Short mmCIF file of C-alpha atoms and ligand atoms in Angstrom, two decimals:
data_model
loop_
_atom_site.label_atom_id
_atom_site.label_comp_id
_atom_site.label_asym_id
_atom_site.label_seq_id
_atom_site.Cartn_x
_atom_site.Cartn_y
_atom_site.Cartn_z
CA MET A 1 57.61 30.22 68.19
CA LYS A 2 60.58 29.44 66.49
CA LYS A 3 59.34 26.13 65.59
CA TYR A 4 56.32 28.07 63.67
CA ILE A 5 58.64 30.42 61.88
CA LYS A 6 60.68 27.64 60.53
CA TYR A 7 57.75 25.91 59.28
CA ILE A 8 56.40 28.70 57.57
CA MET A 9 59.75 29.65 56.12
CA PHE A 10 60.29 26.45 54.55
CA ASP A 11 56.96 24.69 54.05
CA TYR A 12 55.18 27.68 52.66
CA PRO A 13 58.15 29.89 50.79
CA TYR A 14 55.66 31.95 49.01
CA VAL A 15 53.62 33.17 52.31
CA SER A 16 57.19 33.66 53.83
CA LEU A 17 58.06 36.20 51.00
CA LYS A 18 54.99 38.02 51.26
CA ILE A 19 55.62 38.69 54.90
CA ARG A 20 58.76 39.60 54.41
CA TYR A 21 57.81 42.20 51.83
CA ILE A 22 54.85 43.51 53.85
CA THR A 23 57.35 43.93 57.05
CA LYS A 24 59.32 45.78 54.66
CA LYS A 25 56.49 48.31 53.48
CA ILE A 26 55.55 48.60 56.80
CA PHE A 27 58.65 49.63 58.15
CA LEU A 28 59.33 52.24 55.06
CA TYR A 29 55.97 53.84 55.85
CA ILE A 30 56.87 54.34 59.45
CA LYS A 31 60.13 55.85 58.63
CA TYR A 32 58.02 57.97 55.90
CA TYR A 33 55.53 59.17 58.29
CA LYS A 34 57.97 60.15 60.94
CA ARG A 35 60.01 62.38 58.74
CA ARG A 36 56.87 63.97 57.60
CA THR A 37 55.96 64.84 61.19
CA ARG A 38 59.42 65.80 62.04
CA GLU A 39 59.37 68.19 58.94
CA PHE A 40 55.91 69.56 59.41
CA LEU A 41 57.15 70.69 63.10
CA LEU A 42 60.35 72.33 61.84
CA LYS A 43 58.25 74.21 59.30
CA ILE A 44 55.86 75.74 61.68
CA SER A 45 58.96 76.74 64.01
CA ARG A 46 60.84 78.38 61.14
CA LYS A 47 57.50 80.42 60.37
CA LEU A 48 57.24 81.24 63.83
CA TYR A 49 61.22 82.36 64.03
CA ILE A 50 64.12 83.19 62.11
CA ASN A 51 66.04 80.33 62.72
CA LYS A 52 69.98 80.71 63.24
CA PRO A 53 71.99 78.69 61.19
CA LYS A 54 73.28 75.01 62.77
CA VAL A 55 75.42 74.15 59.82
CA LEU A 56 78.68 76.13 59.06
CA GLN A 57 80.98 75.58 55.94
CA PHE A 58 83.95 76.91 56.66
CA PRO A 59 86.77 76.62 53.88
CA ILE A 60 89.71 78.00 55.66
CA THR A 61 91.96 78.98 52.89
CA TYR A 62 92.42 79.92 49.39
CA LYS A 63 95.74 78.00 49.00
CA CYS A 64 96.12 74.65 47.33
CA ASN A 65 99.07 72.65 45.93
CA PHE A 66 96.91 71.26 43.16
CA ASP A 67 94.99 72.40 40.24
CA CYS A 68 92.13 70.19 40.03
CA VAL A 69 90.13 70.10 36.65
CA MET A 70 86.69 71.10 38.19
CA CYS A 71 88.35 73.85 40.53
CA GLY A 72 89.38 77.44 39.78
CA MET A 73 90.78 78.31 43.28
CA GLN A 74 94.15 78.75 41.90
CA LYS A 75 93.08 82.29 40.73
CA MET A 76 92.57 83.32 44.38
CA ALA A 77 96.08 81.56 45.52
CA LYS A 78 97.63 85.21 46.12
CA GLU A 79 94.71 86.29 48.40
CA LYS A 80 95.18 86.61 52.16
CA ASP A 81 93.30 83.98 54.58
CA ILE A 82 91.71 84.96 57.48
CA ASP A 83 93.71 85.35 60.45
CA ILE A 84 93.19 83.17 63.99
CA HIS A 85 91.78 86.41 65.82
CA ASP A 86 89.85 87.47 63.05
CA ILE A 87 88.04 84.14 63.16
CA GLU A 88 87.59 84.14 66.92
CA GLU A 89 86.14 87.57 66.63
CA ILE A 90 83.60 86.37 63.89
CA LEU A 91 82.57 83.53 65.69
CA SER A 92 81.84 85.54 68.89
CA ASN A 93 78.76 86.92 67.05
CA LYS A 94 75.49 85.47 68.52
CA LEU A 95 74.80 84.47 65.10
CA PHE A 96 76.75 81.04 65.65
CA ASN A 97 75.60 79.80 68.98
CA GLN A 98 73.47 77.45 67.58
CA ILE A 99 76.04 75.70 65.16
CA ARG A 100 75.99 71.86 65.58
CA SER A 101 78.47 71.06 62.81
CA VAL A 102 81.13 72.19 60.62
CA GLY A 103 82.60 71.46 57.40
CA LEU A 104 86.25 72.31 57.17
CA ASN A 105 88.00 72.45 53.97
CA GLY A 106 89.70 75.05 51.70
CA GLY A 107 91.89 74.74 49.28
CA GLU A 108 93.92 72.38 51.18
CA PRO A 109 93.30 72.90 55.00
CA PHE A 110 96.65 71.13 56.01
CA ILE A 111 98.51 73.86 54.20
CA VAL A 112 97.39 76.20 57.33
CA GLN A 113 100.47 75.65 59.41
CA ASN A 114 98.28 75.86 62.88
CA LEU A 115 95.04 74.08 61.49
CA GLU A 116 94.80 72.40 65.09
CA ASP A 117 94.67 75.94 66.72
CA TYR A 118 91.67 77.10 64.26
CA VAL A 119 90.22 73.64 65.59
CA LYS A 120 90.52 74.68 68.87
CA ILE A 121 88.94 78.13 68.32
CA LEU A 122 85.76 76.62 66.66
CA ILE A 123 85.46 74.22 69.80
CA LYS A 124 85.64 77.29 72.09
CA LYS A 125 83.51 79.60 70.36
CA LEU A 126 80.70 77.12 69.18
CA PRO A 127 79.17 75.65 72.29
CA LYS A 128 76.56 73.41 70.47
CA LEU A 129 79.26 72.11 68.13
CA LYS A 130 78.89 67.89 67.86
CA TYR A 131 80.34 67.00 64.43
CA ILE A 132 83.61 68.43 62.52
CA TYR A 133 83.77 67.01 58.96
CA LEU A 134 87.44 67.69 57.84
CA ILE A 135 88.14 67.24 53.96
CA THR A 136 91.77 66.92 52.42
CA ASN A 137 93.31 66.01 49.35
CA GLY A 138 95.56 63.75 51.30
CA TYR A 139 98.78 64.55 49.60
CA LEU A 140 101.00 66.02 52.81
CA THR A 141 100.81 62.46 54.37
CA ASP A 142 103.31 63.40 57.29
CA ARG A 143 101.89 66.63 58.12
CA ILE A 144 98.33 65.29 57.82
CA LEU A 145 98.80 62.34 60.22
CA THR A 146 100.55 64.63 63.04
CA LYS A 147 98.05 67.38 62.96
CA LEU A 148 95.17 64.89 62.90
CA ARG A 149 96.38 63.24 65.92
CA ILE A 150 96.39 66.34 67.88
CA ILE A 151 92.84 67.69 66.37
CA LYS A 152 91.11 64.00 67.16
CA SER A 153 92.50 64.26 70.58
CA GLU A 154 91.29 67.99 70.77
CA CYS A 155 87.82 66.70 69.64
CA LYS A 156 87.68 63.42 71.90
CA LYS A 157 88.30 65.75 74.78
CA HIS A 158 84.89 67.85 73.91
CA ASN A 159 82.87 64.96 72.65
CA ILE A 160 82.86 66.30 69.47
CA ARG A 161 82.72 63.25 66.30
CA LEU A 162 85.53 64.15 63.90
CA THR A 163 84.81 62.63 60.32
CA VAL A 164 87.83 62.90 57.50
CA SER A 165 87.49 62.39 54.13
CA VAL A 166 90.00 62.51 51.47
CA SER A 167 89.24 63.36 48.01
CA LEU A 168 90.17 60.34 45.89
CA ASP A 169 88.98 60.93 41.96
CA GLY A 170 90.69 57.91 40.40
CA ILE A 171 93.47 55.51 40.54
CA GLY A 172 96.99 55.97 39.54
CA LYS A 173 96.99 58.33 36.27
CA THR A 174 93.43 59.32 36.47
CA HIS A 175 93.87 61.07 39.68
CA ASP A 176 96.98 62.88 38.70
CA ILE A 177 94.80 64.06 35.88
CA MET A 178 92.09 65.06 37.90
CA ARG A 179 94.41 67.00 40.31
CA GLY A 180 96.41 68.82 37.53
CA ARG A 181 99.69 67.04 38.71
CA SER A 182 102.00 64.09 38.23
CA ASN A 183 102.88 61.13 40.64
CA ILE A 184 100.67 62.16 43.59
CA PHE A 185 98.68 59.23 44.04
CA ASN A 186 101.06 57.03 46.07
CA ASN A 187 101.04 59.50 48.69
CA VAL A 188 97.19 59.96 48.47
CA GLU A 189 97.07 56.08 49.07
CA ASN A 190 99.42 56.03 51.57
CA THR A 191 97.30 58.48 53.74
CA CYS A 192 94.22 56.81 52.97
CA ILE A 193 95.51 53.57 54.05
CA THR A 194 97.38 54.85 57.17
CA ILE A 195 94.09 56.47 58.48
CA LYS A 196 92.02 53.35 57.76
CA ASN A 197 94.22 51.08 59.41
CA ASN A 198 94.46 53.20 62.50
CA GLN A 199 91.39 54.93 62.32
CA LYS A 200 91.30 55.25 65.95
CA GLU A 201 94.16 57.66 66.09
CA PHE A 202 93.13 59.93 63.83
CA CYS A 203 89.39 60.35 63.53
CA ASP A 204 85.98 58.77 64.40
CA ASP A 205 84.93 58.01 61.11
CA PHE A 206 86.76 57.97 57.64
CA GLY A 207 85.73 57.70 54.16
CA VAL A 208 87.08 58.65 50.58
CA ILE A 209 85.13 61.03 48.35
CA CYS A 210 85.06 60.61 44.84
CA THR A 211 83.83 63.93 42.56
CA ILE A 212 82.77 62.61 38.80
CA THR A 213 83.54 64.40 35.84
CA LYS A 214 84.25 63.94 31.99
CA HIS A 215 87.79 62.91 33.00
CA ASN A 216 87.11 59.98 35.33
CA ILE A 217 83.37 58.55 34.63
CA ILE A 218 85.00 55.83 32.31
CA ASN A 219 87.17 54.40 34.70
CA ILE A 220 84.95 54.95 38.05
CA ASN A 221 85.17 51.16 38.44
CA GLU A 222 88.54 51.43 39.58
CA VAL A 223 88.14 53.44 42.35
CA ASP A 224 84.82 51.48 43.33
CA TYR A 225 87.03 48.17 43.43
CA TRP A 226 89.75 50.06 45.32
CA ALA A 227 87.61 50.98 48.22
CA THR A 228 86.06 47.39 48.26
CA LYS A 229 89.58 46.09 48.32
CA ASN A 230 90.59 48.60 51.20
CA ASN A 231 87.57 48.11 53.21
CA VAL A 232 87.29 52.08 52.88
CA ASN A 233 83.88 53.77 52.82
CA ILE A 234 83.36 56.07 49.87
CA ALA A 235 80.63 58.37 48.70
CA TYR A 236 80.23 59.97 44.85
CA ASN A 237 79.15 62.88 43.85
CA ILE A 238 79.45 65.03 40.51
CA ALA A 239 81.34 68.18 39.91
CA THR A 240 79.04 71.02 39.52
CA ILE A 241 79.42 74.93 39.24
CA HIS A 242 80.85 76.21 42.57
CA LYS A 243 80.92 79.68 43.34
CA ARG A 244 83.47 79.07 46.35
CA LEU A 245 85.53 77.27 43.86
CA PHE A 246 85.63 79.92 41.01
CA ASN A 247 84.92 76.97 38.16
CA GLU A 248 82.52 78.69 36.09
CA ASP A 249 84.88 78.97 33.23
CA ARG A 250 85.93 75.31 33.43
CA TYR A 251 82.47 73.88 33.48
CA GLU A 252 82.29 73.03 29.77
CA ASP A 253 85.69 70.98 29.99
CA PHE A 254 84.49 69.22 33.13
CA SER A 255 80.87 68.60 33.65
CA VAL A 256 79.30 65.27 32.56
CA LEU A 257 76.12 67.34 32.23
CA THR A 258 77.54 68.91 28.98
CA ASP A 259 77.80 65.93 27.02
CA ASP A 260 75.38 63.17 26.36
CA TYR A 261 77.39 60.46 26.28
CA TYR A 262 79.09 61.19 29.75
CA LYS A 263 75.90 62.15 31.13
CA LEU A 264 74.64 58.47 30.47
CA LEU A 265 77.55 56.71 31.86
CA THR A 266 77.03 58.91 35.24
CA ILE A 267 73.44 58.02 35.09
CA GLU A 268 73.89 54.32 34.81
CA TRP A 269 76.56 54.83 37.77
CA PHE A 270 74.16 56.26 39.97
CA TYR A 271 71.37 54.00 39.18
CA TYR A 272 74.04 51.02 39.89
CA LYS A 273 74.96 52.63 43.00
CA PHE A 274 71.43 53.07 44.25
CA LYS A 275 70.24 49.54 43.72
CA GLN A 276 73.34 48.33 45.22
CA THR A 277 73.13 50.45 48.52
CA ASN A 278 69.71 51.48 48.71
CA SER A 279 71.20 54.90 49.27
CA GLU A 280 68.91 58.29 49.25
CA GLN A 281 71.82 60.18 48.30
CA TYR A 282 72.42 57.91 44.92
CA TYR A 283 68.94 58.15 44.46
CA ASN A 284 68.49 61.86 44.32
CA LEU A 285 71.64 62.00 41.64
CA TYR A 286 70.35 59.43 39.76
CA ARG A 287 66.96 61.38 39.35
CA TYR A 288 68.61 64.75 39.18
CA LEU A 289 70.60 63.57 36.12
CA LEU A 290 67.73 61.93 34.69
CA ASP A 291 64.92 64.82 35.22
CA ASN A 292 67.41 67.75 35.39
CA LYS A 293 65.83 68.47 38.62
CA ARG A 294 67.04 68.35 42.41
CA ILE A 295 64.78 66.16 44.27
CA ALA A 296 67.33 66.30 47.45
CA LYS A 297 67.03 68.17 50.81
CA CYS A 298 69.74 70.74 51.23
CA ASP A 299 71.10 71.67 54.65
CA TYR A 300 72.21 74.91 53.57
CA GLN A 301 68.58 76.13 52.51
CA ASN A 302 67.50 76.85 56.08
CA ASP A 303 70.16 75.92 58.38
CA GLY A 304 73.31 76.80 56.38
CA ILE A 305 76.13 79.66 56.50
CA THR A 306 79.62 79.92 55.09
CA ILE A 307 82.58 81.71 56.35
CA LEU A 308 84.84 82.22 53.27
CA PRO A 309 88.54 82.51 53.87
CA ASN A 310 88.79 86.31 53.70
CA GLY A 311 85.70 86.85 56.30
CA ASP A 312 82.98 87.10 53.34
CA LEU A 313 79.56 85.32 54.37
CA SER A 314 77.15 83.66 52.19
CA PHE A 315 74.10 81.27 52.58
CA CYS A 316 75.57 78.42 50.82
CA ALA A 317 78.86 78.30 48.92
CA THR A 318 77.36 76.83 45.86
CA GLN A 319 75.11 79.38 44.33
CA SER A 320 74.72 82.06 47.20
CA LYS A 321 76.04 85.82 46.70
CA ILE A 322 78.23 87.20 49.03
CA ILE A 323 76.12 88.82 51.93
CA GLY A 324 78.54 91.01 53.24
CA ASN A 325 82.05 90.90 55.11
CA ALA A 326 81.81 89.61 58.88
CA LEU A 327 84.88 91.55 59.36
CA SER A 328 83.15 95.14 58.74
CA GLU A 329 79.59 94.58 59.94
CA PRO A 330 77.84 92.14 62.58
CA ALA A 331 77.33 88.66 60.99
CA ASN A 332 73.95 88.53 62.61
CA LEU A 333 72.72 91.96 60.98
CA LEU A 334 74.20 90.45 57.63
CA PHE A 335 72.22 87.40 58.27
CA LYS A 336 68.74 88.87 58.92
CA ASN A 337 69.02 91.62 56.36
CA ASN A 338 69.35 89.19 53.76
CA ILE A 339 66.56 86.56 54.89
CA LEU A 340 64.68 87.51 51.77
CA TYR A 341 67.31 87.18 49.47
CA ARG A 342 67.50 83.72 51.09
CA LYS A 343 64.09 82.64 50.05
CA GLN A 344 64.70 84.05 46.54
CA LEU A 345 67.77 81.88 46.17
CA MET A 346 65.79 78.80 47.24
CA GLU A 347 63.28 79.71 44.94
CA ASN A 348 65.63 80.57 41.84
CA LYS A 349 68.73 78.41 42.30
CA CYS A 350 67.97 75.17 44.38
CA ALA A 351 66.24 73.11 41.97
CA GLU A 352 69.02 73.44 39.64
CA CYS A 353 71.70 72.60 42.07
CA SER A 354 73.20 68.97 42.32
CA HIS A 355 75.18 69.79 45.75
CA TYR A 356 74.85 68.82 49.02
CA SER A 357 72.71 65.81 48.15
CA GLY A 358 71.51 64.19 51.44
CA THR A 359 68.06 62.68 52.07
CA VAL A 360 65.15 62.58 49.44
CA SER A 361 62.77 65.55 50.10
CA ILE A 362 59.56 64.75 51.82
CA ASN A 363 57.38 65.11 48.66
CA LYS A 364 59.19 62.85 46.55
CA TYR A 365 59.97 59.99 49.45
CA GLU A 366 57.23 58.05 48.35
CA GLU A 367 58.50 57.37 45.06
CA TYR A 368 61.53 56.40 46.47
CA ILE A 369 59.91 53.81 48.77
CA ARG A 370 58.36 52.60 45.56
CA GLU A 371 61.50 52.20 43.91
CA LEU A 372 63.12 50.36 46.99
CA LEU A 373 60.19 48.05 47.05
CA GLN A 374 60.35 47.00 43.57
CA ALA A 375 63.87 46.29 44.15
CA TYR A 376 63.07 44.49 47.33
CA ASN A 377 60.17 42.16 45.83
CA TYR A 378 62.48 41.27 42.73
CA ARG A 379 65.10 40.32 45.01
CA LEU A 380 62.95 38.19 47.00
CA ARG A 381 61.74 35.87 44.12
S1 LIG B 401 71.60 76.47 45.76
FE1 LIG B 401 72.24 74.16 45.88
S2 LIG B 401 73.99 74.42 47.92
FE2 LIG B 401 72.81 76.34 47.83
S3 LIG B 401 70.98 76.02 49.34
FE3 LIG B 401 70.31 75.59 47.25
S4 LIG B 401 70.43 73.44 47.13
FE4 LIG B 401 71.56 74.06 48.63
#
């Protein structure tokens, strides 16, 4: 068999290229039809039942040691954060008993002195929990490393996968400008490198997240180079209006969407990243910037819920209104009574939203496959 394969590869290169192309095409279309079937079944099950949320976003505090250009959280710095007993009470509601993944962020979560106790409560109260995604700005190196060791060991005991992401929006001065504070880059870099080099001690998966604004797009190559040099996973997104971050009044100043020059640079960047990685996430962002329309799916459309640091509930943290406070009314009733509003949110807001860009929605998946095959065919020649 090997002999024949070699014979075809070397003596008939055109045939060999065609075979590779067709194999790739078959593989991509199998993936597409599998995904279509799964989504169809999900749609039916959603029609029959009001599904409980599976994804929880939990910004644990309003407090942060920085004042990022794309964030207005400092306006809320004096607000009281939710107490550990209150969160335990909220999570006891049956609405949360299907939650599989929790996004833990803030503000800066490591400002919360007993962060590890909150994680223990999440594990205790959420019977189906499988994933925790923790996002930090990486500045309080010693505290972050100490707490992560405890959190990781707690997750390991309960078979929960812990992903840690550090926000890294530039190198040196660019990062400082993005964070609104000087001389912070070295600490953040130190946190990243220490975690990366001792990953097993601190988490299961590690990476940095780079949020693109007018202030860092010009130097974006530097971050990419830094990540490659240090062998750190990197994911890019674009800064957007975010209800949870109270940043509407800063939009004009930070968003690449408000200026054609910055927008064009960002389109080029995501097109380049898509061609380099084949990532659905980058294809989504490239198409979003090009057509001003979302083609990505979003976990929060049907499966998400957010608990804000004061106990307020919303569907997603980006565009959803507050549907009530879970300390004053049962969370399941708030959720049920606002299902109609969630439908309106999806109809009116999702198309313009660039946030949570994961997989390509099924009605645009064929276009994504065609782009992939075109690039693959070109590379084969
Ligand atoms: S508005 Fe954005 S974040 Fe919210 S559900 Fe829609 S797509 Fe998701």
